[in-house]
Amino acid sequence: MRKIIFFIGVVILLLTQQIFSQNFDRISNSEGFNQNTVNAIVQDKYGFLWYATPNGLIRYDGYEFKTFTTQSKDEGAISSNNVTHLFNDKDGILWIGTNVGVNIYVPWLERFFTVPLKYKIDVNKIDAKGDGYVWITSSKELIRCKLTDVSKGVFDFPENILDLKENGVKINTFSFGYNSSIILGTNKGLKKVDYQTEIPILKIENNNLNDFSFFDNKEITEIIKVDNIFWVGTTDGLYSSNLDSSSKYLVKKIEIPNQDTTFYVNSLFTDNENTIWIGTRANGLHKYNPILNSFSHFNYDSKNKNSVSSHQINAVYQDSFNILWVGTAQGGINKLDLSQKPFFSYRNNPYNKFSIGDNLITSILEDNTGKIWVSGYNKKLFRSIDVINKNNLNNIKFEDIQAKLSLEDNDVIRCIYQDQKNYIWFGTDKKVFVYNPIKKDYKEVQFTSKEDKTQLLSTRNIAQINETDIVLSGNKIIVIKNPWKEIDQKRTPEINIQSSLRIAASRVQCFLQHSSGQLWFGTDYGLLQCKYENGKITVTKQYQENKTGSSKISYNSIFSLYEDNKKNVWIGTFGGGINKLTLNNDNNPVKMDYFRKNDILPDDAIYGILPQENSNYLWISTDMGLVRFNKETNKVNVFDVSDGLFHNNFRQSAYTKGKSGFMYFGGLNGLTIFNPQKIFLNKQPPRVLITSLLINNKPIEIGEELNDIVILKKAISETDTVTVCRSQRIISFNLVAEHTAAPSKNKIAYKLDGFNKNWVEINKGKSPITYTNLSAGTYKLRVKSANGDGVWSASTKTLTLIVLPLWYQTWWSYSLLVLVFLGVGVGIVFYFVRHEKLKQKLIYEQIDKDRIEVVNQGKFRYFTNLSHEFRTPLTLISGPLDRVIENNSNPESERFLAIIKRNTHRLLSLIDQLITFRQAEQGF
């Protein structure tokens, strides 16, 4: 029951889904893709797209192409430049079939290996069932092999299990059947191969092949299996079948309504919605919905740059971001966004008489019947033949009606307006015309005034301000009253001017009637706030760039005005962004807010402002695309050529919103129509990759050593931690935001914890980041990305970066330095202690010496004094003794006196010696 409900839901969804123009983007030599023929397309585990070409294997990261050939300097190389098939297995290993054999590419090792086949084969398909074995076919071989050692590229011995002896049978493709069987698509029908799951597999003879009689003698070009249904492509069309040999199999040929169904199927692909995409040899690309049994056809059209670029489609592939990639023969790659925003664009096609008349649009109107009127700079006026609705929005036909107006060659229609009586007014640089929808006639209108004889020129705005009055503005502002009777009755109506206002500016460029009844005119010299009372229009206030406060606008040239539901006036300037004027209840200015290019807008040139019903969104046309502005949050979404627009440059006055709900914007390259309610953001977040590491501006290879450290043991995308030395001063990472819908609008933000305080945002999807002279420590690099619609990835890519210190900044060097300082300190202390001890010792010795000296001096003084004391008596004895001896006459006494004299002299001599020694001690 749930399956039935689900089926019904899917059918309803498909039936109610709006069909819109699906534009293909062409990628060839001019976009950097150096090959025109693509044989196969696949996406690897990192989101990179790989293209098999006759002259090399090409990898695309969404921004740049890199070619791998037999001469590539990478680790290993492919065996041949002629790459025929690609297959990505469940482990993320890329299998590469060439015209001489098979290679594999291991993304996390960034290395190629060659499968050791016994002989050269021209590979036409590679596939696997998920059991670890990979099957390979060429025109004569069916080979099974297994990769046993990824790091070394070691394989189980590949074996050919099929021996095709029958001449003329060639294998073109294969698919896995039920149980242990393989369905071979050959040039002579379908053949079923039953094989043994045990090892080794017995070789199968060609006479043991089971045929499907329905396909006898049909050349099978491709087979895919979807929900147990086999889709079989042949040289004469597409078939579906259950191909169950255990019961009677059923076959159905897929018929294309009102078309020849005999086409050469070159490739088959089923997308995420189980839609079958059929690439043909000469009929372009078909899209088949099995549930609705409906076809869409996309073929090469030399007159349409957004068609597929070739009649021959070799490969179709849907990536993880809902982008369909189409490989062609001689047409390069085509890209189709399956979630493409429904912008419908029309530009002049000289080969189609029903195309829009001009690419440079000047004004647009959706009339009350639902037809659109468009004026151009070169071709003056054209109108849709049919009423615009969602069913024909993709195929609007226009008719040229400029001959209805008597316009000079150098005159241009600047505005188209339908009044309340359904008359359509045309304002030109020189004239004003009116179209009567009842009589279907066009008349030029003249304006007369007794007071103001100046002719109305450069009419940029016409608007009915009440039931009777219409205001027209250009080089001046005029109000006319009840012009319809004059228009109906006169062949050349002359309408009296009710009120006229001369302006200082050269012309009025936009007009707004405020809900308060006041009239606002945007000119090339500021903004005029006017009132219209008693049939007279007067200026109440001016807003200019040189004013101050709430009367100051950011730029004098004003192209658009809009009043929101809060009675705020939004002012679109040509060079100053958007200004928001807040008024009080008396219509006096209270506050002016400015929104500029450096704030949130992509550009300061604002051409048109249109509100989206029942929302806070304003749609704004600029020179950088269409902007969806949220009035409450002040956030914007920018839509440009990456989102399906034909151009980014829009034009003044070329914008309007019809009662149908469609918005119309014109620019340099045609007309854009869309329903704003149908424009949804791509909510699928991107993934971010770190694709390479550079140290000192040199790319680091896997296994490379710097300062005896292996920086990368595997690809940087698979690495969680990187360790570098402090001497490696310049560290760079290449970052890629993987989202293929609009890669030119992707963004990257990064932050290095421990260095950056805030996130650093880059308005690119691929960019290098560099850090220099990082201090030693552990950092965490965090990277996130946003897709083209500004949806940021929910998670961040994190890489730990360890910066090792220099040898003198390590713990052991610090420890050694501490020990050295401690040793020096201890040595210094020891030296000063010993010095102090020696000093004290010397002091003590000096004190002792001084003490001894004092004692000795005392002794010397004592002995000297005693010597003097002895000498004086001895001298006194010696003198008288000499006289006694001289007067002695007794011989006996003479001997004793001589003894006395000799001893006296001896004593004096000794005393003199003692005194002399004392004098010598004292230095005198």
Short mmCIF file of N, CA, C and O in Angstrom, two decimals, residues 543-597:
data_model
loop_
_atom_site.label_atom_id
_atom_site.label_comp_id
_atom_site.label_asym_id
_atom_site.label_seq_id
_atom_site.Cartn_x
_atom_site.Cartn_y
_atom_site.Cartn_z
N TYR A 543 15.59 66.10 -1.93
CA TYR A 543 16.60 65.22 -1.32
C TYR A 543 17.78 65.13 -2.30
O TYR A 543 17.59 64.76 -3.47
N GLN A 544 18.95 65.50 -1.81
CA GLN A 544 20.12 65.50 -2.68
C GLN A 544 21.34 64.99 -1.93
O GLN A 544 21.34 64.84 -0.69
N GLU A 545 22.38 64.76 -2.72
CA GLU A 545 23.62 64.21 -2.17
C GLU A 545 24.30 65.21 -1.24
O GLU A 545 24.97 64.81 -0.28
N ASN A 546 24.11 66.51 -1.50
CA ASN A 546 24.80 67.52 -0.70
C ASN A 546 24.00 67.96 0.53
O ASN A 546 24.41 68.86 1.26
N LYS A 547 22.82 67.34 0.74
CA LYS A 547 22.02 67.66 1.93
C LYS A 547 22.61 66.95 3.15
O LYS A 547 23.54 66.15 3.07
N THR A 548 22.04 67.24 4.31
CA THR A 548 22.47 66.59 5.55
C THR A 548 21.28 65.90 6.21
O THR A 548 20.12 66.16 5.88
N GLY A 549 21.60 65.02 7.14
CA GLY A 549 20.57 64.35 7.90
C GLY A 549 19.74 63.41 7.04
O GLY A 549 20.23 62.76 6.12
N SER A 550 18.45 63.37 7.33
CA SER A 550 17.55 62.46 6.63
C SER A 550 17.21 62.93 5.22
O SER A 550 16.51 62.23 4.48
N SER A 551 17.67 64.10 4.83
CA SER A 551 17.44 64.59 3.47
C SER A 551 18.61 64.26 2.54
O SER A 551 18.58 64.61 1.36
N LYS A 552 19.62 63.61 3.07
CA LYS A 552 20.80 63.28 2.27
C LYS A 552 20.63 61.92 1.62
O LYS A 552 20.36 60.92 2.29
N ILE A 553 20.75 61.88 0.30
CA ILE A 553 20.77 60.61 -0.42
C ILE A 553 22.21 60.31 -0.84
O ILE A 553 23.06 61.20 -0.88
N SER A 554 22.47 59.06 -1.15
CA SER A 554 23.86 58.67 -1.42
C SER A 554 24.32 59.05 -2.81
O SER A 554 25.53 59.12 -3.07
N TYR A 555 23.37 59.29 -3.73
CA TYR A 555 23.74 59.66 -5.10
C TYR A 555 22.56 60.38 -5.73
O TYR A 555 21.40 60.07 -5.46
N ASN A 556 22.85 61.36 -6.58
CA ASN A 556 21.78 62.21 -7.11
C ASN A 556 20.97 61.55 -8.23
O ASN A 556 19.82 61.88 -8.44
N SER A 557 21.60 60.62 -8.97
CA SER A 557 20.90 60.01 -10.10
C SER A 557 20.05 58.85 -9.60
O SER A 557 20.57 57.84 -9.10
N ILE A 558 18.71 58.98 -9.73
CA ILE A 558 17.77 58.00 -9.18
C ILE A 558 17.04 57.32 -10.33
O ILE A 558 16.44 57.97 -11.19
N PHE A 559 17.08 55.99 -10.32
CA PHE A 559 16.48 55.21 -11.40
C PHE A 559 15.17 54.51 -10.99
O PHE A 559 14.41 54.10 -11.87
N SER A 560 14.93 54.30 -9.71
CA SER A 560 13.72 53.55 -9.32
C SER A 560 13.27 53.96 -7.93
O SER A 560 14.08 54.35 -7.08
N LEU A 561 11.95 53.87 -7.73
CA LEU A 561 11.32 54.19 -6.44
C LEU A 561 10.29 53.12 -6.12
O LEU A 561 9.61 52.60 -7.01
N TYR A 562 10.16 52.82 -4.82
CA TYR A 562 9.17 51.82 -4.40
C TYR A 562 8.72 52.14 -2.97
O TYR A 562 9.53 52.53 -2.11
N GLU A 563 7.43 51.98 -2.71
CA GLU A 563 6.88 52.15 -1.36
C GLU A 563 6.49 50.79 -0.80
O GLU A 563 5.75 50.03 -1.44
N ASP A 564 7.00 50.47 0.40
CA ASP A 564 6.66 49.18 1.00
C ASP A 564 5.41 49.30 1.86
O ASP A 564 4.79 50.36 1.96
N ASN A 565 5.04 48.19 2.51
CA ASN A 565 3.79 48.16 3.28
C ASN A 565 3.88 48.97 4.57
O ASN A 565 2.87 49.17 5.25
N LYS A 566 5.07 49.45 4.92
CA LYS A 566 5.23 50.30 6.09
C LYS A 566 5.38 51.77 5.69
O LYS A 566 5.78 52.60 6.50
N LYS A 567 5.08 52.05 4.43
CA LYS A 567 5.11 53.40 3.86
C LYS A 567 6.52 53.97 3.76
O LYS A 567 6.70 55.18 3.58
N ASN A 568 7.53 53.10 3.87
CA ASN A 568 8.91 53.54 3.63
C ASN A 568 9.13 53.66 2.13
O ASN A 568 8.57 52.88 1.34
N VAL A 569 9.94 54.60 1.74
CA VAL A 569 10.27 54.80 0.33
C VAL A 569 11.67 54.25 0.08
O VAL A 569 12.64 54.66 0.71
N TRP A 570 11.74 53.31 -0.87
CA TRP A 570 13.03 52.71 -1.26
C TRP A 570 13.50 53.41 -2.52
O TRP A 570 12.76 53.49 -3.50
N ILE A 571 14.71 53.88 -2.49
CA ILE A 571 15.26 54.71 -3.56
C ILE A 571 16.43 53.97 -4.20
O ILE A 571 17.45 53.71 -3.55
N GLY A 572 16.28 53.62 -5.47
CA GLY A 572 17.36 52.97 -6.21
C GLY A 572 18.16 54.00 -6.98
O GLY A 572 17.62 54.69 -7.85
N THR A 573 19.43 54.13 -6.68
CA THR A 573 20.27 55.13 -7.33
C THR A 573 21.22 54.48 -8.33
O THR A 573 21.52 53.30 -8.24
N PHE A 574 21.67 55.27 -9.26
CA PHE A 574 22.63 54.79 -10.25
C PHE A 574 24.04 55.21 -9.82
O PHE A 574 24.61 56.16 -10.31
N GLY A 575 24.56 54.46 -8.85
CA GLY A 575 25.91 54.74 -8.36
C GLY A 575 26.00 54.84 -6.85
O GLY A 575 27.11 54.90 -6.30
N GLY A 576 24.86 54.84 -6.17
CA GLY A 576 24.88 54.97 -4.71
C GLY A 576 24.13 53.88 -3.99
O GLY A 576 23.81 54.02 -2.80
N GLY A 577 23.82 52.79 -4.69
CA GLY A 577 23.11 51.70 -4.05
C GLY A 577 21.65 52.04 -3.77
O GLY A 577 21.02 52.83 -4.49
N ILE A 578 21.12 51.47 -2.69
CA ILE A 578 19.72 51.68 -2.29
C ILE A 578 19.67 52.53 -1.04
O ILE A 578 20.44 52.33 -0.10
N ASN A 579 18.76 53.48 -1.04
CA ASN A 579 18.46 54.27 0.15
C ASN A 579 17.05 53.94 0.62
O ASN A 579 16.14 53.78 -0.21
N LYS A 580 16.88 53.85 1.92
CA LYS A 580 15.56 53.59 2.50
C LYS A 580 15.16 54.79 3.34
O LYS A 580 15.82 55.12 4.33
N LEU A 581 14.08 55.45 2.92
CA LEU A 581 13.61 56.67 3.60
C LEU A 581 12.40 56.34 4.47
O LEU A 581 11.39 55.84 3.98
N THR A 582 12.54 56.62 5.76
CA THR A 582 11.44 56.43 6.70
C THR A 582 10.75 57.76 6.94
O THR A 582 11.39 58.78 7.23
N LEU A 583 9.42 57.78 6.80
CA LEU A 583 8.62 59.00 6.96
C LEU A 583 7.76 58.91 8.21
O LEU A 583 7.36 57.82 8.63
N ASN A 584 7.44 60.09 8.78
CA ASN A 584 6.49 60.09 9.89
C ASN A 584 5.08 60.24 9.34
O ASN A 584 4.85 60.24 8.13
N ASN A 585 4.13 60.42 10.24
CA ASN A 585 2.73 60.50 9.82
C ASN A 585 2.43 61.75 9.00
O ASN A 585 1.42 61.80 8.29
N ASP A 586 3.30 62.75 9.10
CA ASP A 586 3.13 63.99 8.33
C ASP A 586 3.93 63.97 7.04
O ASP A 586 4.10 65.02 6.40
N ASN A 587 4.45 62.77 6.70
CA ASN A 587 5.23 62.59 5.47
C ASN A 587 6.54 63.38 5.48
O ASN A 587 7.07 63.74 4.41
N ASN A 588 7.05 63.65 6.66
CA ASN A 588 8.35 64.28 6.79
C ASN A 588 9.42 63.21 7.03
O ASN A 588 9.16 62.20 7.68
N PRO A 589 10.61 63.44 6.51
CA PRO A 589 11.65 62.42 6.66
C PRO A 589 12.12 62.27 8.11
O PRO A 589 12.29 63.27 8.81
N VAL A 590 12.28 61.03 8.53
CA VAL A 590 12.74 60.74 9.88
C VAL A 590 14.14 60.13 9.86
O VAL A 590 15.01 60.50 10.65
N LYS A 591 14.34 59.22 8.92
CA LYS A 591 15.61 58.49 8.90
C LYS A 591 15.90 58.04 7.48
O LYS A 591 15.00 57.69 6.72
N MET A 592 17.20 58.05 7.13
CA MET A 592 17.63 57.54 5.83
C MET A 592 18.67 56.44 6.08
O MET A 592 19.70 56.66 6.72
N ASP A 593 18.38 55.24 5.56
CA ASP A 593 19.32 54.12 5.65
C ASP A 593 19.94 53.89 4.28
O ASP A 593 19.28 54.05 3.25
N TYR A 594 21.21 53.47 4.31
CA TYR A 594 21.94 53.29 3.06
C TYR A 594 22.42 51.85 2.94
O TYR A 594 22.95 51.28 3.90
N PHE A 595 22.25 51.28 1.76
CA PHE A 595 22.72 49.93 1.47
C PHE A 595 23.61 50.01 0.23
O PHE A 595 23.13 50.30 -0.87
N ARG A 596 24.89 49.76 0.43
CA ARG A 596 25.86 49.98 -0.62
C ARG A 596 26.57 48.68 -1.02
O ARG A 596 26.38 47.62 -0.43
N LYS A 597 27.40 48.83 -2.02
CA LYS A 597 28.15 47.70 -2.56
C LYS A 597 29.08 47.10 -1.50
O LYS A 597 29.22 45.89 -1.40
#
